[in-house]
CSV table of C-alpha atoms in Angstrom, one decimal:
chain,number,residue,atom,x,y,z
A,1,UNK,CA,0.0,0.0,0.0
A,2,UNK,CA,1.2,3.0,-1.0
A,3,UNK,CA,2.2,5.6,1.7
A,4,UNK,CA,0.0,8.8,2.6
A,5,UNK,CA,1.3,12.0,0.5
A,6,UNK,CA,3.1,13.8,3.1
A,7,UNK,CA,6.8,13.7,2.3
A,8,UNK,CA,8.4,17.2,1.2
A,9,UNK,CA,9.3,17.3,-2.6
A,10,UNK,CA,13.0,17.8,-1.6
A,11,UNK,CA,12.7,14.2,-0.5
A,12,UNK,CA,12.4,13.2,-4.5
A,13,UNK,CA,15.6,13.0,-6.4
A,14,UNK,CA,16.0,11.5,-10.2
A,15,UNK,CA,17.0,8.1,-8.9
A,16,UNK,CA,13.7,7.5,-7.0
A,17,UNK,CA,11.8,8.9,-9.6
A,18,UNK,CA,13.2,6.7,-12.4
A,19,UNK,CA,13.5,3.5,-9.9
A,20,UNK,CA,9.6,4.3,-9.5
A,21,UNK,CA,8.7,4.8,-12.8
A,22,UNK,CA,10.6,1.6,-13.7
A,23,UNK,CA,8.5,-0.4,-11.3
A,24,UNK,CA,5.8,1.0,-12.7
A,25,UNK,CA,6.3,0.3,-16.2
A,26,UNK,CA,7.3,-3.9,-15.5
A,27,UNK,CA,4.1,-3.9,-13.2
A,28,UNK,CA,1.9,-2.4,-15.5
A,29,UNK,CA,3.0,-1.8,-19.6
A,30,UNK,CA,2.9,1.1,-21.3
A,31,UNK,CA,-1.0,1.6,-20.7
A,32,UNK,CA,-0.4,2.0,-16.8
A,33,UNK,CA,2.7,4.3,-17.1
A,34,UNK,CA,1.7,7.2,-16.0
A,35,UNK,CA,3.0,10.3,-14.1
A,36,UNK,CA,-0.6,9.5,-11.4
A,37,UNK,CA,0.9,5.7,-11.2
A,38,UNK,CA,4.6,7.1,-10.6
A,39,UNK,CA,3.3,9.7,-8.1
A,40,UNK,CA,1.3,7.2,-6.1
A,41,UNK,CA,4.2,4.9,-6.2
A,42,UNK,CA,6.4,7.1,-4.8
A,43,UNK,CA,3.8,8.2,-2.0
A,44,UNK,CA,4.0,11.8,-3.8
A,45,UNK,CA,1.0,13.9,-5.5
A,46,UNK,CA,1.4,14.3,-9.2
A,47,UNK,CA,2.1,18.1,-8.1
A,48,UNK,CA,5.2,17.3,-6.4
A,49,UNK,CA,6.5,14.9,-9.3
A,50,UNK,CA,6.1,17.6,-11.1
A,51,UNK,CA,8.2,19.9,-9.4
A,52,UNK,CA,11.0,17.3,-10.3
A,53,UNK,CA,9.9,16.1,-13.6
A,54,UNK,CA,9.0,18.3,-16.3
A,55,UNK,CA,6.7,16.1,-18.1
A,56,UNK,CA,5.7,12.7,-18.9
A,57,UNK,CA,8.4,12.7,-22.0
A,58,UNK,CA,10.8,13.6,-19.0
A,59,UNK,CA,9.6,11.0,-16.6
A,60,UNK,CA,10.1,8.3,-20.0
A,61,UNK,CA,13.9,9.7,-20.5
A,62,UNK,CA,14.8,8.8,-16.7
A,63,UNK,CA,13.1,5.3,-17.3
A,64,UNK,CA,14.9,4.6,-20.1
A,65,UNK,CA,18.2,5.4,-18.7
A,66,UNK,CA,17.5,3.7,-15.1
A,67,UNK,CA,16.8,0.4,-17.5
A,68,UNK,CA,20.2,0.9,-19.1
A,69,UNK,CA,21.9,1.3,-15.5
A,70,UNK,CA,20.7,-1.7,-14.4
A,71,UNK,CA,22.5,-3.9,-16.7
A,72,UNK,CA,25.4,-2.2,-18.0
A,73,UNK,CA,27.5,-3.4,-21.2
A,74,UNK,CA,30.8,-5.4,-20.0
A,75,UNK,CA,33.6,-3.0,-21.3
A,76,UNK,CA,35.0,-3.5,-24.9
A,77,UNK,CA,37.2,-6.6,-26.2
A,78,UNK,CA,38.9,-4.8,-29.1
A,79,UNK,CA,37.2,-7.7,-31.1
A,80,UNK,CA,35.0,-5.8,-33.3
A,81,UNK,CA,32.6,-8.4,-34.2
A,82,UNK,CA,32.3,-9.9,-30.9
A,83,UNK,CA,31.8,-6.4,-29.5
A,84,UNK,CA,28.9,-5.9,-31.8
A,85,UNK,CA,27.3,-9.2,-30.8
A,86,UNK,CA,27.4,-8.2,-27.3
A,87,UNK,CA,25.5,-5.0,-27.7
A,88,UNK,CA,22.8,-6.8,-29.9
A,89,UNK,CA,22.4,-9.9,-27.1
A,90,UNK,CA,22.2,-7.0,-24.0
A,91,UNK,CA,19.8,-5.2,-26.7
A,92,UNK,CA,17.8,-8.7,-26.2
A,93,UNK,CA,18.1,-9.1,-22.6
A,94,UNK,CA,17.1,-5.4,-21.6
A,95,UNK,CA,14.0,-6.0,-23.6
A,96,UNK,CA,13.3,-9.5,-22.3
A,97,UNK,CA,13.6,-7.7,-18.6
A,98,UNK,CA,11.8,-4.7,-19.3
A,99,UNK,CA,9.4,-4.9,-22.0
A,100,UNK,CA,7.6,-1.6,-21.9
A,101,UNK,CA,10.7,0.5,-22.0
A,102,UNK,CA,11.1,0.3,-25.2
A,103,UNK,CA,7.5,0.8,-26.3
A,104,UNK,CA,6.9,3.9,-24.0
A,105,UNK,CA,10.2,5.3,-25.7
A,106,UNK,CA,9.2,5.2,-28.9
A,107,UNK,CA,5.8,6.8,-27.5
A,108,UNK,CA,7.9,9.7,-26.6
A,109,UNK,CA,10.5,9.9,-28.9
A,110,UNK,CA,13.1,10.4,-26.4
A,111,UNK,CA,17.3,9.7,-26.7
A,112,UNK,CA,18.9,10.0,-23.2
A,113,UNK,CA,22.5,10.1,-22.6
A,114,UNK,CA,22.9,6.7,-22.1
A,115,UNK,CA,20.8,5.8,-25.3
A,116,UNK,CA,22.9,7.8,-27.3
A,117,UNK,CA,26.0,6.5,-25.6
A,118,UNK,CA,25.1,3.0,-26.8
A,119,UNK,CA,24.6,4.6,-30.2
A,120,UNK,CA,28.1,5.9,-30.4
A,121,UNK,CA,29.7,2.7,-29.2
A,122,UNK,CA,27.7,0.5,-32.0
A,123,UNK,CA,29.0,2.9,-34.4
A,124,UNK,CA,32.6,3.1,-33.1
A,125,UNK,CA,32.7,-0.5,-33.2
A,126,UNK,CA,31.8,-0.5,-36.8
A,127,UNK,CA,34.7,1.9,-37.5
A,128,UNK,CA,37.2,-0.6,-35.7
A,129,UNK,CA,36.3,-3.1,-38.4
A,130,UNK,CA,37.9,-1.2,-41.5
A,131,UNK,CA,35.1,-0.3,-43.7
A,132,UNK,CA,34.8,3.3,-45.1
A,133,UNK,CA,33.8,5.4,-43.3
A,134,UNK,CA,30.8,6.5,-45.4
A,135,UNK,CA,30.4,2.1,-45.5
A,136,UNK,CA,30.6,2.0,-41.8
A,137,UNK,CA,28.1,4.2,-41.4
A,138,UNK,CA,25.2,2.2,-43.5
A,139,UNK,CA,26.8,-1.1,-41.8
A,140,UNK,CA,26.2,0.8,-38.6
A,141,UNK,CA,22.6,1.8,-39.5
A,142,UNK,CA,20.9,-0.5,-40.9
A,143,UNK,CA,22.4,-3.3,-38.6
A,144,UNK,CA,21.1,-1.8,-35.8
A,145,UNK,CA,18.1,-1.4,-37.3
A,146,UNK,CA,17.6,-4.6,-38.0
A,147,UNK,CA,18.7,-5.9,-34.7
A,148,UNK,CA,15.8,-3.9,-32.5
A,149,UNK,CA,13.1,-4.6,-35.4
A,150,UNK,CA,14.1,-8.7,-34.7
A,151,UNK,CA,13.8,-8.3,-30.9
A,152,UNK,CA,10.9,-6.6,-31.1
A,153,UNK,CA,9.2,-9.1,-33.7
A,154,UNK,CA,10.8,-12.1,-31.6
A,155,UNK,CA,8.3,-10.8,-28.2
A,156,UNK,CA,5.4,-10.1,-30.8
A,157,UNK,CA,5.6,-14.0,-32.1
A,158,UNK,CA,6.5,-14.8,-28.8
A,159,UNK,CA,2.9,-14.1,-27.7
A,160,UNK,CA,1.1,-15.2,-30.4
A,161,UNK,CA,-1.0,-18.1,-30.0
A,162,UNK,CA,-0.5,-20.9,-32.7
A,163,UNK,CA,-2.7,-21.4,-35.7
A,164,UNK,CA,-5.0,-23.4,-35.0
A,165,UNK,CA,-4.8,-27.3,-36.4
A,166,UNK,CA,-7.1,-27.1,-39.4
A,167,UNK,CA,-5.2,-23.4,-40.5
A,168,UNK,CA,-2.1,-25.9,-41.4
A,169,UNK,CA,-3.8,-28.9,-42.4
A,170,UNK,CA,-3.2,-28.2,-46.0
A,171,UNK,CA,0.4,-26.1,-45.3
A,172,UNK,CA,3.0,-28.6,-44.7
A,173,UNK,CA,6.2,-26.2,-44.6
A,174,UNK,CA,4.5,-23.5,-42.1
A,175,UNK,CA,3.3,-26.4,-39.8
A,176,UNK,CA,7.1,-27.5,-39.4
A,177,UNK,CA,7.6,-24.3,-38.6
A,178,UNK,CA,5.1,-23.7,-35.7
A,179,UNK,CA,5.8,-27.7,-34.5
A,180,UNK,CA,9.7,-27.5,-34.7
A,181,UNK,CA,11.2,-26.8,-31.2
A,182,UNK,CA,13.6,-23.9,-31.7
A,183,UNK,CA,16.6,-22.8,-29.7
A,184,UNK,CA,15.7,-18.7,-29.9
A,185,UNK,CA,18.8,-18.3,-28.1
A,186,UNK,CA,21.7,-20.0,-30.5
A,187,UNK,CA,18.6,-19.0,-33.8
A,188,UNK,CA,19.2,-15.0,-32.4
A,189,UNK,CA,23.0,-15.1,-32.8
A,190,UNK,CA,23.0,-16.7,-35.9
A,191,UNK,CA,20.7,-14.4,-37.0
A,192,UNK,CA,22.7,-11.1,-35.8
A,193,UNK,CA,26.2,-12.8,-36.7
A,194,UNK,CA,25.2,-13.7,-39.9
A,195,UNK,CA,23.9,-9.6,-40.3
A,196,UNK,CA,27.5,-8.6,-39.3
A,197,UNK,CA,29.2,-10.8,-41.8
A,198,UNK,CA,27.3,-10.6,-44.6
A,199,UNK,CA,27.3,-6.9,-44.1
A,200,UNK,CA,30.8,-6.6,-43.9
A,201,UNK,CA,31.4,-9.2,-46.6
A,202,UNK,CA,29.1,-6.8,-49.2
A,203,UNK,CA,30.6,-3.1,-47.8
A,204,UNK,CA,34.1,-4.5,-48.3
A,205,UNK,CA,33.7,-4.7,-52.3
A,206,UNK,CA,34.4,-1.6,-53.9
A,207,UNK,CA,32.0,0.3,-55.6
């Protein structure tokens, strides 16, 4: 139960806020995220989150970074490739843990510091691999792309619920598909190492 509203705003600081508004989010999804929810959770009025958090795109840009705190990247191996493959698995994992985040900050539109740290590091790691600049760049782009649209697609068909038996009666090649027991783990870094290489492997060629 929350507690009574009777704590003085200086008693708020970011941390608390965003640790709040993180609970919030896992416990309730993007629907339930909201600056009322973080407010009671904190045993605040909205009018004293306020005094702290501009707006709700403000609340969003402390949630988003507290998500990124909480499992930080192990520091670089000078191995380019296995660098990359590191970002895109925690790029997994943080969604896995946190599934709103990333839906209520595409709501908002909002790049923290810590967001766009992760941005330079996928793009300084496609520098470290040789490619053109201007190569390295689309590499960068596109890959990462790519990576966030398969994570999010992988929790999408995740929760789906399988045809049902008569929908694949007559479609032998999609019922192996939905009956095959897949390892999503080892399927993912295929996926995303295969991406790297064949990336790589097409930038390299002049022209």
């Amino acid at each position: 139960m929350s507690q009574p509203a009777r704590r003085g705003v200086m008693e708020l600081d970011a941390d608390r806020i965003a640790a709040a508004a993180l609970a919030v989010a896992d416990a309730q999804g993007v629907a339930g995220f909201t600056m009322r929810a973080v407010a009671q959770a904190l045993g605040v009025t909205p009018m004293a989150l306020y005094h702290h958090v501009e707006d709700k795109a403000a609340l969003a840009a402390l949630l988003v970074d507290a998500a990124i705190s909480q499992q930080p990247l192990p520091p670089p191996t000078g191995i380019w490739r296995e660098d990359l493959w590191t970002i895109a698995r925690w790029t997994r994992d943080s969604r896995a843990a946190h599934p709103a985040v990333a839906q209520i900050r595409r709501a908002y539109r909002v790049w923290t510091g810590a967001s766009l740290e992760m941005t330079e590091r996928w793009m300084g790691h496609w520098r470290e691999s040789g490619l053109a600049p201007d190569k390295a760049l689309v590499a960068a782009t596109t890959s990462s792309l790519a990576i966030v649209g398969i994570v999010e697609e992988e929790s999408v068909f995740r929760d789906l619920a399988r045809p049902a038996g008569d929908a694949l009666a007559r479609l032998p090649s999609a019922r192996q598909m939905f009956e095959a027991r897949h390892d999503r783990d080892a399927e993912f870094e295929l996926l995303v190492r295969a991406l790297i290489d064949g990336l790589y492997d097409r930038l390299l060629v002049p022209g």
